[in-house]
mmCIF file of C-alpha atoms in Angstrom:
data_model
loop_
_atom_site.group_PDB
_atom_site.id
_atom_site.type_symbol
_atom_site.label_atom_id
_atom_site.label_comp_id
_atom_site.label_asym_id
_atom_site.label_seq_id
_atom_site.Cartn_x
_atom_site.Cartn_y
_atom_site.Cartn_z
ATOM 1 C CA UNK Z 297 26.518 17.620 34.886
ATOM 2 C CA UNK Z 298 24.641 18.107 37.984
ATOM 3 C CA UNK Z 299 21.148 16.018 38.394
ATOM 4 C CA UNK Z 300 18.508 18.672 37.884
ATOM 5 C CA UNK Z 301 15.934 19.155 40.726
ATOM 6 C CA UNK Z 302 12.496 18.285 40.128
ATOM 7 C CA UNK Z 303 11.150 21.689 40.140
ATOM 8 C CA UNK Z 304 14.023 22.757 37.219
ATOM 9 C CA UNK Z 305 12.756 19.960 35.323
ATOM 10 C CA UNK Z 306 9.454 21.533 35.509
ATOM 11 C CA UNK Z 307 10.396 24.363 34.499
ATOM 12 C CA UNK Z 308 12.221 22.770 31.597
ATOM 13 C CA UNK Z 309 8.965 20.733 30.860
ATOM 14 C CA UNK Z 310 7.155 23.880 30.741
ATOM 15 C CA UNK Z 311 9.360 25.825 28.375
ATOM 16 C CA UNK Z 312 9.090 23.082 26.455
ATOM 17 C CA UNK Z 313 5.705 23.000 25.490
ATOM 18 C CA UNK Z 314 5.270 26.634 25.494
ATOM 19 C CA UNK Z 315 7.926 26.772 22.579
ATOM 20 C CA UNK Z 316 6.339 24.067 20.433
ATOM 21 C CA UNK Z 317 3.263 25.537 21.033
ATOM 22 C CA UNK Z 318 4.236 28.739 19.852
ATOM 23 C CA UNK Z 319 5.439 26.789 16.625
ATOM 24 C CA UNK Z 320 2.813 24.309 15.857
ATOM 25 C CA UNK Z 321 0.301 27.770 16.472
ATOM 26 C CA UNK Z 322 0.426 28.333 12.860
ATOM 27 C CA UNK Z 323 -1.129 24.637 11.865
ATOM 28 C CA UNK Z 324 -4.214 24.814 13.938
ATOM 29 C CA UNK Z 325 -5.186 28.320 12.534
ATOM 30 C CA UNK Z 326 -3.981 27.056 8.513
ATOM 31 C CA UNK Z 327 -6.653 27.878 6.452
ATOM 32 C CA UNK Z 328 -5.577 26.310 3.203
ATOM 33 C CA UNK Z 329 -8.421 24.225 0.979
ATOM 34 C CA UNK Z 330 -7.087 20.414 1.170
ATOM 35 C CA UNK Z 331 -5.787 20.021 -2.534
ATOM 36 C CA UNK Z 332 -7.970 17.783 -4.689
ATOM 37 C CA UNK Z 333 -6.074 17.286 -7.646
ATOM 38 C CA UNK Z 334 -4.704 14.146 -6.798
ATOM 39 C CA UNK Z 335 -7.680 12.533 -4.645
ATOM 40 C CA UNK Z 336 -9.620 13.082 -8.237
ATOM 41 C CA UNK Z 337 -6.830 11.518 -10.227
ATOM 42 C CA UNK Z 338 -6.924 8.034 -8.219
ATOM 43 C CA UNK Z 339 -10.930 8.266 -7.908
ATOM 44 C CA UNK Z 340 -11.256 8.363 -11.759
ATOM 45 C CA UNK Z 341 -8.190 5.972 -12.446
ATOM 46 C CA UNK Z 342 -6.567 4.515 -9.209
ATOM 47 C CA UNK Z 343 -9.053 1.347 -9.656
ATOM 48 C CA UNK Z 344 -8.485 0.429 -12.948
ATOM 49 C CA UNK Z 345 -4.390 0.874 -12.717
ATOM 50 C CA UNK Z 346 -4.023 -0.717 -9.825
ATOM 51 C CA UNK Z 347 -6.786 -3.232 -9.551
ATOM 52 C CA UNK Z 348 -7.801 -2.644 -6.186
ATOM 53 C CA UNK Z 349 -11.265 -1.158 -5.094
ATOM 54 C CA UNK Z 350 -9.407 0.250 -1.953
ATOM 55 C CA UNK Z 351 -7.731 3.213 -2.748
ATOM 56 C CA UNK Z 352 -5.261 2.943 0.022
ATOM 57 C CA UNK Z 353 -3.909 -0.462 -0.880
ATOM 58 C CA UNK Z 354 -3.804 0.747 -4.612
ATOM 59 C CA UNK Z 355 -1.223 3.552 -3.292
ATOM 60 C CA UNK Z 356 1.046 1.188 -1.128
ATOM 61 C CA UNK Z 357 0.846 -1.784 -3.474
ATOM 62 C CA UNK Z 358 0.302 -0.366 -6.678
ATOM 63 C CA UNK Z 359 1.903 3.311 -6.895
ATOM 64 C CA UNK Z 360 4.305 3.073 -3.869
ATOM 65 C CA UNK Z 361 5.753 -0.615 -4.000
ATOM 66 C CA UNK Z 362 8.926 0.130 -3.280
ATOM 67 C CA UNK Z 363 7.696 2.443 0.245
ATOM 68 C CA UNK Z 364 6.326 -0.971 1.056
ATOM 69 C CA UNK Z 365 8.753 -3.035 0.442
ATOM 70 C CA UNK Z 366 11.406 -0.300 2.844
ATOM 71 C CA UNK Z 367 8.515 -0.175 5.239
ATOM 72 C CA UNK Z 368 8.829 -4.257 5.708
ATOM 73 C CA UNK Z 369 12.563 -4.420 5.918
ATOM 74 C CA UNK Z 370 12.249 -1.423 8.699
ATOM 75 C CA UNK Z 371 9.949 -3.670 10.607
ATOM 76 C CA UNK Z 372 12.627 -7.066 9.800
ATOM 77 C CA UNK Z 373 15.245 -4.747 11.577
ATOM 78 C CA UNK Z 374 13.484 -3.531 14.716
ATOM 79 C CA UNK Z 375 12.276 -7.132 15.544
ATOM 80 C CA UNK Z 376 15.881 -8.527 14.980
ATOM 81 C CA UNK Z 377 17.111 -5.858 16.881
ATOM 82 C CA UNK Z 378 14.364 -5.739 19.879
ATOM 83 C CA UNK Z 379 14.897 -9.128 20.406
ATOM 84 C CA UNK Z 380 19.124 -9.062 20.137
ATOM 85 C CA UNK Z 381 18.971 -6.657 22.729
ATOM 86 C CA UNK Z 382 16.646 -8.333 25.163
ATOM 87 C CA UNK Z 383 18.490 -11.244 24.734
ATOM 88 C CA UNK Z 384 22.156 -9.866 24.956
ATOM 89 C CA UNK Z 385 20.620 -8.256 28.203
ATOM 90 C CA UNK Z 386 20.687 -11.768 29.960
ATOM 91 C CA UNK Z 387 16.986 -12.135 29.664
ATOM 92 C CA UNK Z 388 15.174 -15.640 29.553
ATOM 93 C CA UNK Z 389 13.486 -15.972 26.381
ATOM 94 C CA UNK Z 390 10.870 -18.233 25.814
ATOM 95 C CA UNK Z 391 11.992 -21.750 25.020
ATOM 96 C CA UNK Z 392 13.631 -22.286 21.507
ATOM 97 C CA UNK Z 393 14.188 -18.563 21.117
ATOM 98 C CA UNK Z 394 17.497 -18.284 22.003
ATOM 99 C CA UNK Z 395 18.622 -19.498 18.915
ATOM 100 C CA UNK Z 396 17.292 -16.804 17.269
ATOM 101 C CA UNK Z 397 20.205 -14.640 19.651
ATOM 102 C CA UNK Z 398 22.893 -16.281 19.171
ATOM 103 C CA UNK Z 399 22.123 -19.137 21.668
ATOM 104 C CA UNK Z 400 23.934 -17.550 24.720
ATOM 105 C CA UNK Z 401 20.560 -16.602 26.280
ATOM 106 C CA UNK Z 402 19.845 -18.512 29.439
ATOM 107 C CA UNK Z 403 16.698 -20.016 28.457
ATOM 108 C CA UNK Z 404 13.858 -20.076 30.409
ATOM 109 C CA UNK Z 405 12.922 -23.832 31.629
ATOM 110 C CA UNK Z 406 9.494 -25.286 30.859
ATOM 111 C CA UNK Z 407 9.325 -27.049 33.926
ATOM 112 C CA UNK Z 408 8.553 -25.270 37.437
ATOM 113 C CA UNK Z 409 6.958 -22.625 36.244
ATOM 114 C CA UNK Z 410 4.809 -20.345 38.719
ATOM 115 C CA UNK Z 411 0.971 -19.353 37.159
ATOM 116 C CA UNK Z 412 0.759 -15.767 37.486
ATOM 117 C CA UNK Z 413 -2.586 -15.737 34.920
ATOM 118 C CA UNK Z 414 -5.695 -17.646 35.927
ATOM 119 C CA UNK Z 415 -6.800 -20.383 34.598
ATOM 120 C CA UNK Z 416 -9.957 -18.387 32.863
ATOM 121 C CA UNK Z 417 -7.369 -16.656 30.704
ATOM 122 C CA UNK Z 418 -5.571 -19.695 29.647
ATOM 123 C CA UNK Z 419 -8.567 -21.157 28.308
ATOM 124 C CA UNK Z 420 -10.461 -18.026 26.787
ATOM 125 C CA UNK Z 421 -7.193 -16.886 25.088
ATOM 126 C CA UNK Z 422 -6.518 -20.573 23.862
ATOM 127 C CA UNK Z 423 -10.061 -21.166 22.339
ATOM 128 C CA UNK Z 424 -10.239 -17.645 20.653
ATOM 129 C CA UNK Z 425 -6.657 -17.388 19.256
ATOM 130 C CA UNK Z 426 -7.633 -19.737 16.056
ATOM 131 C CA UNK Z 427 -10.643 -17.457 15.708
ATOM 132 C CA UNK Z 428 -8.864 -14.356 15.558
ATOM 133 C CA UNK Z 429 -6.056 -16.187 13.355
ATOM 134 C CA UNK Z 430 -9.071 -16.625 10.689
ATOM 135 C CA UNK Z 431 -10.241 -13.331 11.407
ATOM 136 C CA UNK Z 432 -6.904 -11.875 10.578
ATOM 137 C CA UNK Z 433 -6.449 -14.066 7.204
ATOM 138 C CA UNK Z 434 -9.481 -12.541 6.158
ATOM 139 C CA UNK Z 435 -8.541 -9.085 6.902
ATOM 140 C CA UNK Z 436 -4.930 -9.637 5.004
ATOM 141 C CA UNK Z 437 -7.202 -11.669 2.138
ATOM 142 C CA UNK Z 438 -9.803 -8.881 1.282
ATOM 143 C CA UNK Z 439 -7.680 -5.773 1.591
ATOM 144 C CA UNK Z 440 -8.296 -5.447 -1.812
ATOM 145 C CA UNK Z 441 -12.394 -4.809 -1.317
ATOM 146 C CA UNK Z 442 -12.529 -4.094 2.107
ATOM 147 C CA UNK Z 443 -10.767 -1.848 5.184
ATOM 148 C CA UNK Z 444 -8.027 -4.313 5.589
ATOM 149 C CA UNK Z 445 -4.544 -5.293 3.921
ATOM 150 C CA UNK Z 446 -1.253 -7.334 4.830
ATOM 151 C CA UNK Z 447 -0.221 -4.797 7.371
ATOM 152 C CA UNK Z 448 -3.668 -4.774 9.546
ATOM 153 C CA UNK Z 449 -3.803 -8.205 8.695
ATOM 154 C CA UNK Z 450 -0.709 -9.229 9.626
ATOM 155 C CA UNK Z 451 -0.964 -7.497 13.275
ATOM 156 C CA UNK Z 452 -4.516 -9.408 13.504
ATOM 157 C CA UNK Z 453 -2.926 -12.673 12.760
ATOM 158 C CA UNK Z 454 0.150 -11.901 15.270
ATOM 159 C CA UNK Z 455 -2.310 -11.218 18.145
ATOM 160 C CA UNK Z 456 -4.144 -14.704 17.394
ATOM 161 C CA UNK Z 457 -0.318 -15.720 18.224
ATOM 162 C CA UNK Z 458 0.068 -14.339 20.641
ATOM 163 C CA UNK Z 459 -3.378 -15.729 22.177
ATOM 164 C CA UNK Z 460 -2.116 -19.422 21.075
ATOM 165 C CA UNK Z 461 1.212 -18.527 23.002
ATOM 166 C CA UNK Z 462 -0.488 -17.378 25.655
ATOM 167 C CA UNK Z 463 -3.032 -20.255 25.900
ATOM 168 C CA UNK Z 464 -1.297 -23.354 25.392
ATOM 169 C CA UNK Z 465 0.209 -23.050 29.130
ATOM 170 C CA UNK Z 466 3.451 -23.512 28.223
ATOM 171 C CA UNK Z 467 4.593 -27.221 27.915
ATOM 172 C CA UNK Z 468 1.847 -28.527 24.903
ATOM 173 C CA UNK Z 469 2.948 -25.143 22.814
ATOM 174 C CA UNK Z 470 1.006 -24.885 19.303
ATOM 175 C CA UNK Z 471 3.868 -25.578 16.630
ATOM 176 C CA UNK Z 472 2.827 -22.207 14.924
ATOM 177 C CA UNK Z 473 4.168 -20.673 18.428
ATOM 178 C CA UNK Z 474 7.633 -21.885 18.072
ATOM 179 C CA UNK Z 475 10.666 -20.054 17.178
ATOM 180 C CA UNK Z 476 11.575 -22.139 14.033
ATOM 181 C CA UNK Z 477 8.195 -22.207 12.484
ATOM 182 C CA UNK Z 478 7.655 -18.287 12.969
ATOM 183 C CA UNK Z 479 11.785 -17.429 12.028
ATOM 184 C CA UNK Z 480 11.083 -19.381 8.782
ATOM 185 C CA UNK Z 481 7.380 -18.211 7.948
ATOM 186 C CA UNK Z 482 8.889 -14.408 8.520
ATOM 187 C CA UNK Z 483 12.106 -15.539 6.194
ATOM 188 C CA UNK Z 484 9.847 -17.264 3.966
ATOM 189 C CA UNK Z 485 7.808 -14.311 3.221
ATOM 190 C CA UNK Z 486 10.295 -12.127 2.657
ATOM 191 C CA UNK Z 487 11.765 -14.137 -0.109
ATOM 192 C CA UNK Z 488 8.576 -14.456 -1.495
ATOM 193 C CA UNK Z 489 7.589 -10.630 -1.183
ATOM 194 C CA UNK Z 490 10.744 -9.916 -3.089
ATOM 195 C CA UNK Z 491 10.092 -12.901 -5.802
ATOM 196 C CA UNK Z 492 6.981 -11.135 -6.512
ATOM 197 C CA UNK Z 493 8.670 -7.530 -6.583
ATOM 198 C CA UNK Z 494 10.542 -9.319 -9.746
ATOM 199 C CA UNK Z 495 8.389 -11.139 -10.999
ATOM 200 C CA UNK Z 496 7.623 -7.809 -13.133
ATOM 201 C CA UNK Z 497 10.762 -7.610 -14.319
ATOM 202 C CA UNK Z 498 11.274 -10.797 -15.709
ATOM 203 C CA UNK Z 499 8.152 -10.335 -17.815
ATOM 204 C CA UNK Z 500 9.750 -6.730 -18.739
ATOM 205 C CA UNK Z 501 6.907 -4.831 -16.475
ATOM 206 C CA UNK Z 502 9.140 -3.668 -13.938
ATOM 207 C CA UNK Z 503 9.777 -3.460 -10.266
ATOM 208 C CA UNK Z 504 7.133 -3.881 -8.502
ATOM 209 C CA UNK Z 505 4.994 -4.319 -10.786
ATOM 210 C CA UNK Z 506 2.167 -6.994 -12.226
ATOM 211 C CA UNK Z 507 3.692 -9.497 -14.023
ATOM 212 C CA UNK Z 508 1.356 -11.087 -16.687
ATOM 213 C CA UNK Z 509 -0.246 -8.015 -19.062
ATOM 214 C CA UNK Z 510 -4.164 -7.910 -20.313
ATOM 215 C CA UNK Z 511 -5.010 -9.497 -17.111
ATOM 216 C CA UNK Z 512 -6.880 -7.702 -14.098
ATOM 217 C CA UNK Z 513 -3.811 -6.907 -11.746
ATOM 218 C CA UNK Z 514 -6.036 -7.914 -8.616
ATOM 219 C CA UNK Z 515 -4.778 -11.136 -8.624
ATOM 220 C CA UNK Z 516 -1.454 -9.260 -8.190
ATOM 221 C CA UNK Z 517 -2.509 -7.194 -5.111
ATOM 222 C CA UNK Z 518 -3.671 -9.941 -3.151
ATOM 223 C CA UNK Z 519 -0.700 -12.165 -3.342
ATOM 224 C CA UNK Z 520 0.954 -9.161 -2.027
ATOM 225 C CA UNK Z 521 -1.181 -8.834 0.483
ATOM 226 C CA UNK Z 522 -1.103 -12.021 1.865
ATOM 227 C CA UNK Z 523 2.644 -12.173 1.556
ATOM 228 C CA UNK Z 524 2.960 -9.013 3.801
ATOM 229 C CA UNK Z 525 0.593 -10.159 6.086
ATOM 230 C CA UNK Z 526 2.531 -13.630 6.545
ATOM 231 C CA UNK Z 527 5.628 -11.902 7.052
ATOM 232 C CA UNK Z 528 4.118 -8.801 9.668
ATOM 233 C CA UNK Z 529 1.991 -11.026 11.463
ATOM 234 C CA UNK Z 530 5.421 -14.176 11.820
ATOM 235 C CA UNK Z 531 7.747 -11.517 12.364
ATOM 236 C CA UNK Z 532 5.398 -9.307 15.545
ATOM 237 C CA UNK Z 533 4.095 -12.440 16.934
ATOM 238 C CA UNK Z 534 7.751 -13.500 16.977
ATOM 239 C CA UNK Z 535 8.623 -10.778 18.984
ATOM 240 C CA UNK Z 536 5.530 -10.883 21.077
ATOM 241 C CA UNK Z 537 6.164 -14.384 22.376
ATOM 242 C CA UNK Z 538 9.621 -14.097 22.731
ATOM 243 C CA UNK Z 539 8.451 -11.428 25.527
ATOM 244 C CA UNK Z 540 6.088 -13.649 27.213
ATOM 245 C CA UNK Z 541 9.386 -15.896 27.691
ATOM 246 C CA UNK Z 542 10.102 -13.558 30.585
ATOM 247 C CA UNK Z 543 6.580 -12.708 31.931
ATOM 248 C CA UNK Z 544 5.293 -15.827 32.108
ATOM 249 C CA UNK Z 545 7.349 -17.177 34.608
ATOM 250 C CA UNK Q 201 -10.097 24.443 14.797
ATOM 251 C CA UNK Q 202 -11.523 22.167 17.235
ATOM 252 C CA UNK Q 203 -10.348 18.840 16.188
ATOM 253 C CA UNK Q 204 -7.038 20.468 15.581
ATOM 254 C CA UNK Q 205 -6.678 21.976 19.309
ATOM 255 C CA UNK Q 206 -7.895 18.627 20.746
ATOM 256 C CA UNK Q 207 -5.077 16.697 18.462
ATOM 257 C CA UNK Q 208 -2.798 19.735 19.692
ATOM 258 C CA UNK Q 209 -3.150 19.250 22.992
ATOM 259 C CA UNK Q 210 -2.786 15.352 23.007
ATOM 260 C CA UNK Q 211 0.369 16.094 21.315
ATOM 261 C CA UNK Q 212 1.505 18.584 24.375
ATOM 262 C CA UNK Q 213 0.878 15.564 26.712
ATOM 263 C CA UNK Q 214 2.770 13.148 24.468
ATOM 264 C CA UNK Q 215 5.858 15.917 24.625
ATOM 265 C CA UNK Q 216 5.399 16.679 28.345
ATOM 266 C CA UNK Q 217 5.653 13.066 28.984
ATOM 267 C CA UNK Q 218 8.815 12.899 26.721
ATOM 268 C CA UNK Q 219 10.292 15.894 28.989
ATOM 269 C CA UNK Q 220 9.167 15.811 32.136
ATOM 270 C CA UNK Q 221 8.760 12.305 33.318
ATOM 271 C CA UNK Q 222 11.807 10.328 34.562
ATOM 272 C CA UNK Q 223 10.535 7.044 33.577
ATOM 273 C CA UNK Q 224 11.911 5.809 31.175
ATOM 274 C CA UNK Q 225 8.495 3.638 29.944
ATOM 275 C CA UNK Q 226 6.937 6.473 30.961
ATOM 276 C CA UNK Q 227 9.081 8.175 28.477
ATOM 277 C CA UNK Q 228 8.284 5.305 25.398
ATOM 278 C CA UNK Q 229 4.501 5.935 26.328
ATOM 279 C CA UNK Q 230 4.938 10.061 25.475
ATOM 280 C CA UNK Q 231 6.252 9.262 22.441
ATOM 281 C CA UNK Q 232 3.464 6.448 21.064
ATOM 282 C CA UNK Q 233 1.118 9.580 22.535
ATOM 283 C CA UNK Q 234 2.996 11.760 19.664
ATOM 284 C CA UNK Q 235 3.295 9.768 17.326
ATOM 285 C CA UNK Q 236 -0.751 8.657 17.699
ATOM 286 C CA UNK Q 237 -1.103 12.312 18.075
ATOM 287 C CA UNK Q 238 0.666 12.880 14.639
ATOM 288 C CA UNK Q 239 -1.593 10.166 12.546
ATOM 289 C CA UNK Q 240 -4.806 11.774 14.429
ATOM 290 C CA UNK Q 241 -4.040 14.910 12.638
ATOM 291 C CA UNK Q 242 -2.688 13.661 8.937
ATOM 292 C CA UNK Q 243 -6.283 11.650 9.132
ATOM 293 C CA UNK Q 244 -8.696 14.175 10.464
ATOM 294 C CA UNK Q 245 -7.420 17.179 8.252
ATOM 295 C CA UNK Q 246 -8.055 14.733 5.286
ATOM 296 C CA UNK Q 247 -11.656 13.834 6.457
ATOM 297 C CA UNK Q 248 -12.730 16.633 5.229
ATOM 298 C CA UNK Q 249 -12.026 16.326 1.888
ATOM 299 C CA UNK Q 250 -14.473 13.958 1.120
ATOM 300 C CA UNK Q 251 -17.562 12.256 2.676
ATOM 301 C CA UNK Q 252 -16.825 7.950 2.466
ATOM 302 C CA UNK Q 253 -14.286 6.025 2.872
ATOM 303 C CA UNK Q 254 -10.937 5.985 -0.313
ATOM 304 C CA UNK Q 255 -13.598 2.813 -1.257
ATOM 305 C CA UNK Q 256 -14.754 2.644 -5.130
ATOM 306 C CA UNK Q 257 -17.734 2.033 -5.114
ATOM 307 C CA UNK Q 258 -19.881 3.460 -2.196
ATOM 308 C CA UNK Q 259 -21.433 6.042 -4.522
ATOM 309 C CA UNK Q 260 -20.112 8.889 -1.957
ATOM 310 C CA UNK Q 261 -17.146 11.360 -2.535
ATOM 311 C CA UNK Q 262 -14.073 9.771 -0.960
ATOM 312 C CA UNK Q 263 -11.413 11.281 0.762
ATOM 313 C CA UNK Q 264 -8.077 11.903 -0.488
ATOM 314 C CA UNK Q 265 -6.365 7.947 0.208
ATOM 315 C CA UNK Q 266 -2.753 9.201 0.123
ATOM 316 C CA UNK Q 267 -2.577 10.793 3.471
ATOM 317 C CA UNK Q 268 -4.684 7.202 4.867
ATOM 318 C CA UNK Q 269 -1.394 5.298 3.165
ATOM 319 C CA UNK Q 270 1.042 7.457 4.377
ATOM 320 C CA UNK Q 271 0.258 6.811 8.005
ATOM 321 C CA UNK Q 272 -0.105 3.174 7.590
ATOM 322 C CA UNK Q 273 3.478 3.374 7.202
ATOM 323 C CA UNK Q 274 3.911 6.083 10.096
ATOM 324 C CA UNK Q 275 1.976 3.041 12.123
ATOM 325 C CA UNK Q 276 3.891 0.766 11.295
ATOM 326 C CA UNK Q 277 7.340 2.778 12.270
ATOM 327 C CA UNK Q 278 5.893 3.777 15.373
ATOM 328 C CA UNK Q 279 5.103 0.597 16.789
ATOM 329 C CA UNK Q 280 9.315 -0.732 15.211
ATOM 330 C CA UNK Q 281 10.101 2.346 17.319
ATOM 331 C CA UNK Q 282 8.393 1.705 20.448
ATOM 332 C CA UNK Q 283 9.923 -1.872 19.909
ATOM 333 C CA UNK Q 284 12.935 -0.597 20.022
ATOM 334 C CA UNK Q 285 12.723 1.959 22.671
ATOM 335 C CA UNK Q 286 11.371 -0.523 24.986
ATOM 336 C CA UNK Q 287 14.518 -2.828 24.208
ATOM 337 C CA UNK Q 288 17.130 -0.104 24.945
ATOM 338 C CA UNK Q 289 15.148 0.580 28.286
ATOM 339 C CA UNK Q 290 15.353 -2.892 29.212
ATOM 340 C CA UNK Q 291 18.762 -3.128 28.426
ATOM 341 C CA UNK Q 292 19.822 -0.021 30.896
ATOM 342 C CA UNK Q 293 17.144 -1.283 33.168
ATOM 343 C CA UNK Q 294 19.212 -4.625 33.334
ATOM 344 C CA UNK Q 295 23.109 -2.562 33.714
ATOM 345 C CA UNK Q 296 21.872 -0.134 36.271
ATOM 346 C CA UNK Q 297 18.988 -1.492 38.158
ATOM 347 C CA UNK Q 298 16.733 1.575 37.654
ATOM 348 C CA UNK Q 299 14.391 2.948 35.581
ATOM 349 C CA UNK Q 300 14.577 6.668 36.372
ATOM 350 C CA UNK Q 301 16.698 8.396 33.958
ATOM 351 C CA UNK Q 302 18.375 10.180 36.478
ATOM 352 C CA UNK Q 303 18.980 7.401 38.903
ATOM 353 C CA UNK Q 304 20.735 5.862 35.433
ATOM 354 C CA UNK Q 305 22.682 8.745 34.857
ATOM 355 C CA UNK Q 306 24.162 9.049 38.658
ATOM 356 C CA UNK Q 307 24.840 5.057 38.425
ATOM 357 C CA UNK Q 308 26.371 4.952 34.805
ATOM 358 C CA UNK Q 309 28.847 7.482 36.428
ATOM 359 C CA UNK Q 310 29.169 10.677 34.656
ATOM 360 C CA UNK Q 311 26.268 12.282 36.674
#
């Protein structure tokens, strides 16, 4: 195959859009009613089945458990395989995350290290990344009541993380920003997200669902959400510091 | 109509970045523009069902929540796939020393 000049991919390019223009056409001039029938079903009922005031963490913790439960193993497979290709690609990870790729990664060396940030960021990011860390348990915390969940949550808490990694100027790391401690708090919420996925049926509710009858199932929702939130925010920050490994250097 | 041409023609420049640019991170950007582009649209057309947010108790009409927790998991993907992307970039980035696709193509060897 013969490299394509630039004015052939251009052409190409153009083509391109004109043809999904031509088929998304029909969506922008849709003039269907949105249906209802549903949105009234969960206003009337979705509270009291589920337990949660917001409607959207009723559907993805209450109705569609098991979605959730895909969507988090998706998001366990793209880190582990993000960061086992960076690292199979001879990159320096940050210290103590070559382990995590089967310890044949070069690692990068604390020592003689060249500042590429000022010093203004190392400070700002360091004071404010505990702030945002509380900002983002009480995002994941209050999903029930609020805008919020374990999946906003969790990315909240993962760019406090990142801020710690990112502050703490490499040789006095936090010990939340280490491999081990984020590996385990990511495998640790797992187990318990799928603990609580059984809990149901051990008490003959089901999958998924809450465990202890005649009770409120908020309780229920939250521990979810704080589970999922554990285990998105360990398992992004993960991957966003063992990034940095490279940049920061 | 409006909202839908805008969100239409964010999605053309999330496509012609896909096909026309020979970066490759140019490339992952294009398709975090669609895929943004995509959850713009699944949001906005269910706006108008409703006046508040899927919230009990606000007193308003809500909108329909389903279409709200169906792109919180379309989010979530995207961002596992521009994870991803961004890997496999690296990774050819690292065997051939470019980042132009076609540059990568000519130095892989069937070009």
């Amino acid at each position: 195959m013969k490299a394509r000049t630039p004015s052939a991919q251009v052409l190409t390019a153009v083509l391109c859009i004109a043809a999904a223009s031509f088929a998304l056409w029909p969506l922008a001039t849709l003039d269907e009613a949105w249906p209802e029938g549903i949105r009234d079903y969960l206003e009337s009922r979705g509270q009291d089945e589920s337990g949660a005031r917001n409607l959207v963490s009723a559907i993805y913790l209450g109705y569609r458990g098991y979605d959730t439960l895909g969507e988090t193993i998706v998001l366990l497979v793209a880190v582990s395989g993000a960061i086992g290709m960076i690292g199979a690609a001879g990159s320096k990870l940050a210290p103590g995350y070559a382990d995590a790729a089967q310890g044949q990664v070069p690692v990068a060396k604390p020592t003689r290290r060249v500042h590429r940030r000022t010093e203004l960021i190392d400070v700002v990011t360091g004071k404010l990344g505990p702030v945002v860390l509380v900002f983002g348990l009480y995002v994941m915390l209050f999903g029930h009541v609020s805008p919020g969940g374990g999946f906003q949550g969790g990315v909240v808490v993962a760019s406090g993380i990142v801020f710690l990694g990112m502050g703490s100027k490499g040789a006095g790391l936090s010990p939340l920003v280490g491999a081990g401690t984020l590996a385990r708090i990511e495998a640790a919420g797992f187990l318990a997200l799928l603990l609580a996925a059984g809990l149901g049926i051990v008490s003959g509710a089901g999958f998924f669902a809450p465990p202890l009858r005649g009770v409120s199932p908020v309780g229920y929702i939250v521990a979810l959400n704080a589970v999922i939130g554990l285990k998105v925010g360990a398992g992004i920050g993960f991957l966003c510091i063992a990034m940095l490994g490279e940049t920061e250097r | 109509m409006t909202a839908r041409l805008i969100i239409g023609a964010l999605f053309m420049v999330g496509l012609w970045a896909l096909v026309a640019k020979r970066n490759l991170v140019k490339k992952v950007f294009g398709l975090t523009i669609l895929n943004s582009a995509a959850v713009l649209l699944f949001i906005v057309e269910a706006g108008g069902s409703g006046d508040g947010a899927p919230i009990m108790g606000g007193g308003q009409r809500i909108v329909d929540p389903i279409p709200q927790a169906l792109m919180l998991t379309a989010i979530v993907i995207g961002v596992c796939v521009t994870a991803l992307a961004l890997g496999m970039a690296y990774r050819l980035y690292k065997a051939t020393g470019s980042m132009d696709i076609e540059e990568i193509r000519k130095r892989l060897g069937n070009g």
